[in-house]
Short mmCIF file of C-alpha atoms and ligand atoms in Angstrom, two decimals:
data_model
loop_
_atom_site.label_atom_id
_atom_site.label_comp_id
_atom_site.label_asym_id
_atom_site.label_seq_id
_atom_site.Cartn_x
_atom_site.Cartn_y
_atom_site.Cartn_z
CA MET A 17 -0.31 0.00 0.22
CA ASN A 18 0.72 3.84 -0.39
CA ILE A 19 1.53 5.05 2.96
CA VAL A 20 2.56 9.49 3.23
CA LEU A 21 4.63 9.77 6.99
CA GLY A 22 4.51 13.27 7.51
CA VAL A 23 6.96 14.28 10.61
CA THR A 24 6.24 17.75 12.05
CA GLY A 25 9.43 19.15 14.03
CA GLY A 26 8.64 17.56 17.32
CA ILE A 27 12.04 15.10 19.31
CA ALA A 28 9.67 12.58 18.61
CA ALA A 29 9.89 12.69 15.18
CA TYR A 30 14.26 10.14 16.16
CA LYS A 31 10.61 7.82 17.02
CA ALA A 32 9.56 8.41 13.15
CA VAL A 33 12.17 6.89 11.76
CA ALA A 34 11.74 3.67 14.16
CA LEU A 35 8.09 4.01 12.57
CA ALA A 36 8.92 4.16 8.87
CA ARG A 37 11.23 1.25 9.40
CA LEU A 38 8.12 -0.49 10.55
CA LEU A 39 6.60 -0.45 7.54
CA VAL A 40 8.46 -0.59 4.47
CA GLU A 41 9.43 -3.75 6.70
CA ALA A 42 5.60 -4.52 6.02
CA GLY A 43 5.94 -4.01 1.88
CA HIS A 44 4.21 -0.32 2.18
CA GLU A 45 5.16 2.20 0.06
CA VAL A 46 6.15 4.80 2.06
CA HIS A 47 6.64 8.19 0.84
CA VAL A 48 8.18 10.44 3.58
CA VAL A 49 7.22 14.16 4.25
CA PRO A 50 9.05 15.81 6.96
CA THR A 51 8.04 19.69 7.92
CA GLU A 52 11.09 21.85 7.78
CA ASP A 53 11.79 22.04 11.09
CA ALA A 54 10.97 17.70 11.22
CA LEU A 55 14.32 18.31 9.82
CA ARG A 56 15.80 19.91 12.69
CA PHE A 57 15.09 16.62 14.70
CA VAL A 58 16.09 14.15 12.23
CA GLY A 59 17.86 15.38 8.12
CA LYS A 60 16.87 13.91 4.92
CA PRO A 61 19.32 11.58 4.11
CA THR A 62 18.04 9.61 6.99
CA TRP A 63 14.39 9.40 6.10
CA GLU A 64 16.03 8.91 2.31
CA ALA A 65 17.56 5.80 3.90
CA ILE A 66 15.31 4.43 6.00
CA SER A 67 12.16 4.68 3.67
CA ARG A 68 14.74 4.26 0.56
CA ARG A 69 12.91 7.04 -1.77
CA SER A 70 14.37 10.48 -2.24
CA VAL A 71 12.23 13.30 0.30
CA THR A 72 11.12 16.58 -0.05
CA THR A 73 9.75 18.81 1.84
CA SER A 74 8.61 21.70 -0.05
CA VAL A 75 5.21 22.71 -2.66
CA HIS A 76 8.71 23.94 -5.34
CA GLU A 77 10.40 20.95 -5.92
CA ASP A 78 9.85 18.31 -8.61
CA VAL A 79 6.71 20.81 -9.90
CA PRO A 80 6.22 18.83 -13.27
CA GLU A 81 5.13 15.74 -11.66
CA VAL A 82 2.71 18.31 -9.32
CA ARG A 83 4.18 16.64 -6.17
CA HIS A 84 1.96 18.33 -3.67
CA VAL A 85 -0.84 16.44 -5.74
CA ALA A 86 -0.11 13.28 -6.78
CA LEU A 87 1.44 12.55 -3.08
CA GLY A 88 -2.01 13.25 -1.41
CA GLN A 89 -4.58 12.00 -3.86
CA ARG A 90 -2.17 8.27 -4.75
CA ALA A 91 -2.75 7.80 -0.99
CA ASP A 92 -3.96 4.65 0.60
CA LEU A 93 -3.51 6.43 3.96
CA VAL A 94 -1.44 9.34 5.32
CA VAL A 95 0.22 8.71 8.80
CA VAL A 96 1.01 12.13 10.67
CA ALA A 97 3.61 11.05 13.49
CA PRO A 98 4.81 12.84 15.68
CA ALA A 99 1.77 15.54 15.62
CA THR A 100 2.97 18.78 17.06
CA ALA A 101 0.09 21.53 19.15
CA ASN A 102 1.39 22.83 15.63
CA ALA A 103 0.94 20.77 13.22
CA LEU A 104 -2.70 20.22 14.49
CA ALA A 105 -3.80 23.48 14.19
CA ARG A 106 -1.80 23.74 10.57
CA MET A 107 -4.81 21.04 9.56
CA THR A 108 -7.16 21.93 11.44
CA ALA A 109 -7.35 25.25 9.77
CA GLY A 110 -6.40 23.44 6.22
CA ILE A 111 -3.24 26.03 5.89
CA ALA A 112 -0.93 24.73 3.03
CA ASP A 113 2.14 26.39 2.83
CA ASP A 114 4.84 22.72 2.03
CA LEU A 115 4.22 19.52 1.31
CA LEU A 116 3.07 18.40 3.70
CA GLY A 117 0.10 20.84 4.57
CA THR A 118 -1.10 20.73 0.71
CA THR A 119 -0.49 17.25 0.48
CA LEU A 120 -3.50 16.25 3.56
CA LEU A 121 -5.70 18.39 1.75
CA ALA A 122 -6.05 16.69 -1.80
CA THR A 123 -5.68 13.51 0.12
CA ARG A 124 -9.40 11.85 0.28
CA ALA A 125 -7.04 8.76 1.51
CA PRO A 126 -7.22 7.91 5.75
CA VAL A 127 -5.22 10.33 8.15
CA LEU A 128 -4.06 8.76 11.31
CA VAL A 129 -2.58 11.22 13.25
CA ALA A 130 0.03 9.73 16.61
CA PRO A 131 -0.02 13.79 18.76
CA ALA A 132 2.53 14.65 20.25
CA MET A 133 3.56 17.70 22.97
CA HIS A 134 3.63 18.99 26.65
CA THR A 135 0.57 17.69 28.58
CA GLU A 136 0.24 21.86 28.83
CA MET A 137 -0.45 22.05 24.87
CA TRP A 138 -1.93 19.46 24.98
CA GLU A 139 -4.85 20.08 27.27
CA HIS A 140 -4.63 23.19 26.13
CA PRO A 141 -8.46 24.67 25.37
CA ALA A 142 -7.18 25.25 21.94
CA THR A 143 -5.42 21.74 21.32
CA GLN A 144 -8.47 19.61 23.04
CA ASP A 145 -9.90 21.81 20.37
CA ASN A 146 -8.15 21.17 17.19
CA VAL A 147 -8.97 17.58 18.15
CA ALA A 148 -12.70 17.69 18.69
CA ILE A 149 -13.18 19.05 15.09
CA LEU A 150 -10.54 16.88 12.99
CA ARG A 151 -11.92 14.21 14.20
CA SER A 152 -15.37 15.51 14.06
CA ARG A 153 -13.40 15.77 9.83
CA GLY A 154 -12.99 11.34 9.91
CA VAL A 155 -9.03 11.63 11.02
CA GLU A 156 -7.87 8.39 13.24
CA PHE A 157 -6.22 9.55 16.17
CA VAL A 158 -3.70 6.38 18.03
CA GLY A 159 -2.44 7.85 21.63
CA PRO A 160 -0.58 10.86 22.75
CA GLU A 161 -0.08 8.33 26.01
CA SER A 162 0.59 9.31 29.59
CA GLY A 163 4.31 9.07 30.28
CA ARG A 164 7.80 10.29 31.13
CA LEU A 165 7.90 13.46 28.57
CA THR A 166 11.17 15.70 27.32
CA GLY A 167 13.02 17.23 30.22
CA ASP A 168 11.67 16.48 33.52
CA ASP A 169 7.96 16.66 33.43
CA SER A 170 5.38 13.39 32.75
CA GLY A 171 1.29 13.23 31.88
CA PRO A 172 -0.27 13.02 28.31
CA GLY A 173 1.46 13.61 25.35
CA ARG A 174 4.46 11.83 24.72
CA MET A 175 3.62 9.92 21.35
CA SER A 176 1.87 6.00 20.44
CA GLU A 177 5.62 3.51 20.38
CA PRO A 178 6.68 2.83 16.76
CA GLU A 179 4.51 -0.55 16.35
CA ALA A 180 1.60 0.64 18.60
CA ILE A 181 0.85 3.13 15.14
CA ALA A 182 2.24 0.06 13.11
CA VAL A 183 -0.52 -1.50 14.78
CA ARG A 184 -2.97 1.49 13.50
CA VAL A 185 -2.07 1.41 10.43
CA GLU A 186 -2.93 -1.98 9.57
CA GLN A 187 -5.63 -2.13 11.08
CA LEU A 188 -6.98 1.47 9.18
CA LEU A 189 -5.67 -0.27 5.58
CA SER A 190 -7.83 -3.13 5.60
CA GLY A 191 -11.24 -1.49 7.13
CA SER A 192 -10.77 -4.33 9.49
CA GLU A 193 -11.61 -0.77 12.61
CA ARG A 194 -14.83 0.17 11.78
CA GLY A 195 -17.37 -2.17 12.29
CA ASP A 196 -19.35 -3.71 9.20
CA GLU A 197 -22.71 -4.15 11.15
CA ALA A 198 -23.85 -0.23 12.25
CA GLU A 199 -24.40 -0.05 15.61
CA PRO A 200 -27.99 1.10 17.51
CA ALA A 201 -28.29 4.24 17.77
CA ASP A 202 -26.25 5.31 20.91
CA LEU A 203 -24.89 7.86 22.76
CA ARG A 204 -21.62 6.42 21.63
CA ALA A 205 -17.87 8.35 22.60
CA PRO A 206 -16.92 10.86 19.66
CA GLU A 207 -14.03 9.04 18.62
CA ASP A 208 -15.95 5.77 17.82
CA VAL A 209 -17.41 8.59 15.10
CA PRO A 210 -16.56 5.95 11.75
CA ALA A 211 -18.98 3.84 13.02
CA SER A 212 -21.49 3.28 10.93
CA GLU A 213 -19.84 5.59 7.88
CA GLU A 214 -19.26 1.83 6.84
CA ALA A 215 -22.88 1.19 7.64
CA ALA A 216 -23.09 4.18 5.24
CA SER A 217 -20.53 3.15 2.54
CA GLU A 218 -22.88 0.11 2.00
CA GLY A 219 -24.67 2.77 -0.19
CA PHE A 220 -27.90 1.56 -2.52
CA ARG A 221 -25.92 -1.81 -3.15
CA GLY A 222 -28.15 -4.73 -2.68
CA LEU A 223 -31.46 -2.75 -2.51
CA ASP A 224 -33.89 -3.99 -4.00
CA GLU A 225 -37.10 -1.83 -5.64
CA ALA A 226 -40.23 -2.54 -4.48
CA PRO A 227 -42.95 0.41 -5.62
CA SER A 228 -46.15 -0.26 -4.21
CA ALA A 229 -49.15 -1.34 -6.49
CA GLU A 230 -50.89 2.07 -5.74
CA THR A 231 -48.54 4.55 -7.05
CA PRO A 232 -46.51 5.21 -10.26
CA ALA A 233 -43.21 3.94 -10.04
CA ASP A 234 -41.66 6.60 -11.72
CA LEU A 235 -38.62 6.70 -9.23
CA GLU A 236 -37.61 3.22 -10.34
CA GLY A 237 -34.25 3.02 -9.42
CA VAL A 238 -33.15 6.33 -8.71
CA ARG A 239 -30.86 6.61 -5.66
CA ILE A 240 -32.07 8.60 -2.08
CA LEU A 241 -30.06 9.93 0.38
CA VAL A 242 -32.91 10.89 3.45
CA SER A 243 -31.63 12.06 6.21
CA ALA A 244 -34.13 11.98 9.84
CA GLY A 245 -34.39 12.42 13.14
CA GLY A 246 -31.89 14.64 15.47
CA THR A 247 -29.06 14.13 16.55
CA ARG A 248 -26.70 14.35 19.88
CA GLU A 249 -24.23 15.34 21.51
CA PRO A 250 -22.52 13.78 23.90
CA ILE A 251 -22.19 15.45 27.46
CA ASP A 252 -19.98 12.43 28.88
CA PRO A 253 -21.31 9.00 28.94
CA VAL A 254 -24.96 9.15 29.79
CA ARG A 255 -26.06 12.47 29.04
CA TYR A 256 -26.64 14.64 25.53
CA LEU A 257 -27.60 17.55 24.29
CA GLY A 258 -30.07 17.11 21.53
CA ASN A 259 -33.53 18.06 20.22
CA ARG A 260 -37.38 17.23 19.88
CA SER A 261 -37.40 15.34 16.08
CA SER A 262 -38.87 12.99 16.29
CA GLY A 263 -38.19 11.72 12.54
CA ARG A 264 -41.57 10.56 11.41
CA GLN A 265 -41.28 14.21 8.65
CA GLY A 266 -38.65 12.43 7.21
CA VAL A 267 -39.58 8.52 6.97
CA ALA A 268 -42.66 9.39 5.71
CA VAL A 269 -40.17 11.23 2.74
CA ALA A 270 -37.68 8.44 2.25
CA ALA A 271 -41.27 5.50 2.63
CA ALA A 272 -42.84 7.79 -0.19
CA ALA A 273 -39.83 8.04 -2.09
CA ALA A 274 -39.84 4.28 -1.75
CA ASP A 275 -43.06 3.44 -2.90
CA ARG A 276 -42.75 5.08 -5.84
CA GLY A 277 -39.42 2.35 -6.73
CA ALA A 278 -36.67 4.92 -5.43
CA LYS A 279 -33.37 2.97 -3.49
CA ILE A 280 -33.16 4.72 -0.34
CA VAL A 281 -30.41 4.75 2.29
CA LEU A 282 -32.34 6.25 5.15
CA LEU A 283 -29.68 8.35 7.99
CA ALA A 284 -31.55 7.81 11.23
CA ALA A 285 -30.05 9.85 13.78
CA ASN A 286 -31.85 8.46 17.19
CA ILE A 287 -35.13 7.44 15.85
CA ASP A 288 -38.13 5.69 18.13
CA ASP A 289 -38.43 1.78 16.29
CA ALA A 290 -42.07 2.70 16.19
CA VAL A 291 -41.13 5.19 14.11
CA LEU A 292 -38.93 3.21 11.63
CA ALA A 293 -41.78 0.26 12.18
CA ASP A 294 -42.58 1.82 8.13
CA VAL A 295 -39.56 1.33 6.56
CA VAL A 296 -37.02 -0.75 8.12
CA SER A 297 -38.62 -4.85 6.14
CA ASN A 298 -38.51 -2.93 2.73
CA PRO A 299 -35.93 -3.99 0.44
CA ALA A 300 -35.61 -0.62 -0.74
CA VAL A 301 -34.12 0.97 2.57
CA ARG A 302 -31.23 0.75 4.10
CA VAL A 303 -32.03 2.11 7.40
CA VAL A 304 -28.50 3.30 8.97
CA PRO A 305 -27.97 5.09 12.43
CA VAL A 306 -26.97 7.64 12.65
CA GLY A 307 -25.88 9.62 17.07
CA SER A 308 -24.00 12.73 16.56
CA ALA A 309 -24.00 15.08 13.69
CA ALA A 310 -19.42 14.38 13.37
CA GLU A 311 -21.34 10.49 12.68
CA LEU A 312 -23.97 11.59 10.56
CA GLU A 313 -21.09 14.32 8.45
CA ALA A 314 -19.23 10.24 7.70
CA ALA A 315 -21.37 8.51 6.99
CA ALA A 316 -23.69 11.18 4.41
CA ARG A 317 -20.41 11.60 3.18
CA ALA A 318 -20.23 7.84 2.44
CA ALA A 319 -23.45 7.16 1.58
CA SER A 320 -24.17 10.72 -0.99
CA ALA A 321 -21.18 10.04 -3.75
CA GLY A 322 -23.54 7.16 -5.37
CA ALA A 323 -27.04 9.52 -4.50
CA ASP A 324 -28.75 10.92 -7.28
CA ALA A 325 -30.56 13.08 -4.60
CA VAL A 326 -30.30 14.18 -0.51
CA ILE A 327 -33.08 14.87 1.26
CA MET A 328 -31.74 16.12 4.65
CA ALA A 329 -34.66 16.39 6.63
CA ALA A 330 -32.95 15.41 9.95
CA ALA A 331 -32.71 18.55 12.50
CA VAL A 332 -28.85 18.43 12.75
CA ALA A 333 -27.20 20.28 16.73
CA ASP A 334 -24.80 23.67 15.08
CA TYR A 335 -23.27 23.09 18.20
CA ARG A 336 -21.01 19.78 20.09
CA VAL A 337 -19.57 20.22 23.59
CA ALA A 338 -16.48 21.13 22.53
CA ASP A 339 -14.76 18.78 25.43
CA VAL A 340 -16.16 15.84 25.74
CA ALA A 341 -16.34 14.04 29.60
CA GLY A 342 -14.94 11.09 29.58
CA GLN A 343 -16.64 9.70 32.71
CA LYS A 344 -20.09 10.57 34.44
CA ILE A 345 -19.54 14.24 35.40
CA ARG A 346 -20.92 14.48 39.08
CA LYS A 347 -21.80 17.16 41.63
CA GLU A 348 -19.84 16.36 44.30
CA ASP A 349 -16.76 16.64 42.23
CA SER A 350 -17.55 20.24 40.94
CA GLY A 351 -17.16 21.90 44.11
CA GLY A 352 -21.04 23.62 44.47
CA ARG A 353 -20.45 25.61 41.48
CA ALA A 354 -22.56 24.74 38.54
CA PRO A 355 -20.63 23.85 35.63
CA THR A 356 -20.56 25.29 32.32
CA LEU A 357 -20.03 24.03 28.96
CA ALA A 358 -17.85 24.70 25.80
CA LEU A 359 -19.28 24.51 22.72
CA VAL A 360 -18.10 24.39 19.63
CA GLU A 361 -19.63 24.94 15.68
CA ASN A 362 -20.46 21.47 14.20
CA PRO A 363 -20.20 22.32 10.25
CA ASP A 364 -22.51 22.20 8.12
CA ILE A 365 -23.18 18.84 6.84
CA LEU A 366 -25.53 19.87 3.21
CA ALA A 367 -23.49 22.62 2.80
CA GLY A 368 -20.36 20.49 2.68
CA LEU A 369 -22.62 17.96 0.18
CA VAL A 370 -23.08 21.30 -1.52
CA ARG A 371 -19.89 22.24 -1.90
CA GLU A 372 -18.67 18.35 -2.88
CA ARG A 373 -21.82 17.87 -5.11
CA ARG A 374 -21.50 15.69 -8.27
CA PRO A 375 -23.82 16.89 -11.52
CA GLY A 376 -26.70 16.51 -12.52
CA GLN A 377 -27.32 15.83 -7.99
CA VAL A 378 -29.62 17.07 -6.91
CA LEU A 379 -29.55 18.73 -2.69
CA VAL A 380 -32.56 19.46 -1.22
CA GLY A 381 -32.65 20.79 2.65
CA PHE A 382 -35.40 21.36 5.82
CA ALA A 383 -35.90 24.24 7.51
CA ALA A 384 -38.18 24.34 10.77
CA GLU A 385 -38.33 27.70 11.69
CA THR A 386 -39.96 30.17 15.31
CA VAL A 387 -41.42 32.57 13.34
CA GLU A 388 -44.91 35.51 14.00
CA SER A 389 -46.13 34.16 9.88
CA GLU A 390 -46.54 32.97 7.02
CA GLY A 391 -43.99 35.84 5.24
CA GLU A 392 -41.62 35.47 8.19
CA LEU A 393 -41.40 31.47 7.89
CA LEU A 394 -40.58 32.60 3.63
CA GLU A 395 -38.43 35.28 3.94
CA ARG A 396 -36.59 32.80 6.75
CA GLY A 397 -36.89 30.40 4.47
CA ARG A 398 -35.51 32.30 1.48
CA ARG A 399 -32.65 33.29 2.82
CA LYS A 400 -31.55 29.87 4.27
CA LEU A 401 -31.52 28.62 0.53
CA ALA A 402 -29.65 30.80 -0.40
CA ARG A 403 -26.93 30.54 1.85
CA LYS A 404 -27.13 26.31 1.59
CA GLY A 405 -26.66 26.83 -1.96
CA VAL A 406 -29.87 23.75 -2.56
CA ASP A 407 -32.00 23.40 -4.99
CA LEU A 408 -35.40 23.39 -2.74
CA LEU A 409 -35.75 23.40 0.77
CA ALA A 410 -38.90 22.65 2.77
CA VAL A 411 -39.72 25.10 5.23
CA ASN A 412 -42.33 24.57 8.07
CA ALA A 413 -43.04 26.43 11.36
CA VAL A 414 -42.64 24.59 14.49
CA GLY A 415 -42.60 25.91 18.21
CA TRP A 416 -43.74 24.76 21.84
CA ASP A 417 -46.84 23.05 20.53
CA GLU A 418 -46.20 22.98 16.64
CA GLY A 419 -44.29 20.36 14.29
CA PHE A 420 -43.36 18.44 16.55
CA GLU A 421 -44.99 15.67 18.05
CA SER A 422 -48.71 16.26 15.62
CA SER A 423 -49.16 13.74 13.07
CA GLU A 424 -49.82 16.37 10.30
CA ASN A 425 -47.33 19.36 9.12
CA THR A 426 -47.51 21.78 6.18
CA LEU A 427 -44.29 21.89 4.22
CA HIS A 428 -43.51 24.71 1.87
CA LEU A 429 -41.57 24.22 -0.76
CA ILE A 430 -39.26 26.76 -2.44
CA GLY A 431 -37.12 26.74 -4.94
CA ALA A 432 -33.59 27.49 -5.45
CA ASP A 433 -35.03 30.96 -7.40
CA GLY A 434 -36.53 31.53 -3.96
CA SER A 435 -40.05 31.00 -5.78
CA LEU A 436 -43.41 29.35 -3.46
CA VAL A 437 -43.33 26.01 -6.02
CA ASP A 438 -45.74 24.50 -3.63
CA THR A 439 -47.29 24.16 -0.30
CA VAL A 440 -48.35 20.36 0.73
CA GLY A 441 -49.61 19.06 3.04
CA GLY A 442 -51.92 16.79 4.96
CA THR A 443 -51.17 13.70 7.64
CA LYS A 444 -46.88 13.93 7.16
CA ARG A 445 -47.30 11.14 4.94
CA GLU A 446 -49.40 13.49 2.77
CA ALA A 447 -46.85 16.58 3.08
CA ALA A 448 -43.72 14.25 2.43
CA GLU A 449 -45.53 12.34 -1.32
CA GLY A 450 -46.20 16.51 -2.24
CA LEU A 451 -42.42 16.61 -1.28
CA VAL A 452 -41.58 13.61 -3.25
CA ASP A 453 -43.75 15.39 -6.37
CA ALA A 454 -41.43 18.16 -5.90
CA VAL A 455 -38.24 16.09 -6.23
CA ALA A 456 -39.43 13.39 -8.82
CA ASP A 457 -40.06 17.16 -11.12
CA LEU A 458 -35.86 17.77 -10.20
CA ILE A 459 -34.17 15.11 -11.06
CA ARG A 460 -36.95 13.77 -14.48
CA ASP A 461 -35.60 18.23 -15.92
CA ARG A 462 -31.29 16.98 -15.01
N1 LIG B 11 -27.90 21.14 8.30
C1 LIG B 11 -26.98 20.36 8.25
N2 LIG B 11 -25.96 20.59 8.79
C2 LIG B 11 -25.60 21.31 10.10
C3 LIG B 11 -27.14 22.76 10.26
C4 LIG B 11 -27.68 21.91 9.59
O1 LIG B 11 -26.94 19.95 6.95
N3 LIG B 11 -24.87 21.60 11.06
C5 LIG B 11 -29.10 20.93 7.73
C6 LIG B 11 -30.47 20.58 7.87
O2 LIG B 11 -29.92 18.86 7.88
C7 LIG B 11 -31.96 21.41 6.93
C8 LIG B 11 -30.71 22.78 6.36
O3 LIG B 11 -29.20 22.48 7.14
O4 LIG B 11 -31.66 20.04 6.12
C9 LIG B 11 -31.12 23.64 7.32
O5 LIG B 11 -31.16 23.11 9.12
P1 LIG B 11 -31.46 24.25 10.63
O6 LIG B 11 -30.73 24.00 11.06
O7 LIG B 11 -32.10 25.09 10.24
O8 LIG B 11 -30.09 25.25 9.55
P2 LIG B 11 -28.83 26.24 10.22
O9 LIG B 11 -27.83 26.28 8.86
O10 LIG B 11 -28.99 25.75 11.37
O11 LIG B 11 -29.92 27.72 10.53
P3 LIG B 11 -30.74 28.17 11.82
O12 LIG B 11 -29.10 28.82 12.12
O13 LIG B 11 -31.66 28.34 11.89
O14 LIG B 11 -30.44 27.11 12.99
#
């Protein structure tokens, strides 16, 4: 396999020499990409001898080969070991002023990071926020371990041993680290994010079309990714930040489209079994349970590549907890003070899918708004549609006693040009059918 080993400037760079050797001995092609700083710790000749390849740090060498893009594109895996606090910050910001930065941006391969730094730097909120953001983008971490650091101090921050990193490399390359089956949507630790990504990446394979006898099969074979329900952002292993979305409207959309012959991948964020009962045994529907926004994002990205249309009906948390506690937060540990939760913004999944849309793909968003009037509802909807860049936005009014537990709904469908395409409603199933009509029109016009 083709592995890029990024080495950044920390004393643990010397341990990356042993890692490079292990990977080469395991039969991989290893392309070492040190930063300029890393070369102060271990020089180029060492990397070239160990990897048996020439080593560059700059985007300006080997220009005809477009090395800064090619390395990332060809990689099966990118490992950054050691990753300093500075390297994590640069990765988070997407800084690309050296060969490692451009390689990390150009790659679609899994990225494994082995941090190494002093405990204070590791525990600093800036670093922890960066780690959380990188994790939410699907970056894998190994370590850091607790132990003796450079100098006299010890604590978390020590880079994992080369052997441990090599084991993670093999796991990631073989995909064995990711479960084959989706787990039930329970509260999961943030590092378990990719668990349902694998199930979602099965995509539309193996689904049968199952049009119902009563409806026209005008969507036969069309592949539609639907998200439904509401995400839960863990605070600690027993608590979460959530919202009131039941998933009824999104599940009704999935069922209505399947009845017209479409194949559906349904990303179900924390939906009751009773609500899912309408679709679980439908051979045209693959239900993939997801928990948090990060998990929904990973699953949506995995399944969207094969989709003709994406309908994001899920209520996605805009923020998640910056520092998820590994143990239950206890009153007796907080010295009588109410804890403060620091939040970080989640990525906008739908806007990301719009940016990466494949030609002809139809993208549909939902917006549930608390408003004073229908005029305000449409106005907010139009602004949101423009912000997201979707082809259609379904807006509905919600409130303390409106929208959520009810079996009825009214959806105002706003088109890409801001015009009101239709207002559909009645039961949530009837509203879903109206929405699927509009989506079918868009698909037909592509
Ligand atoms: N959405 C998403 N990712 C997010 C937030 C929202 O994909 N992080 C999607 C939802 O699934 C929905 C649409 O974007 O299809 C609109 O969601 P909404 O929460 O209304 O939009 P926000 O951009 O979060 O705007 P607001 O400030 O009103 O919360």
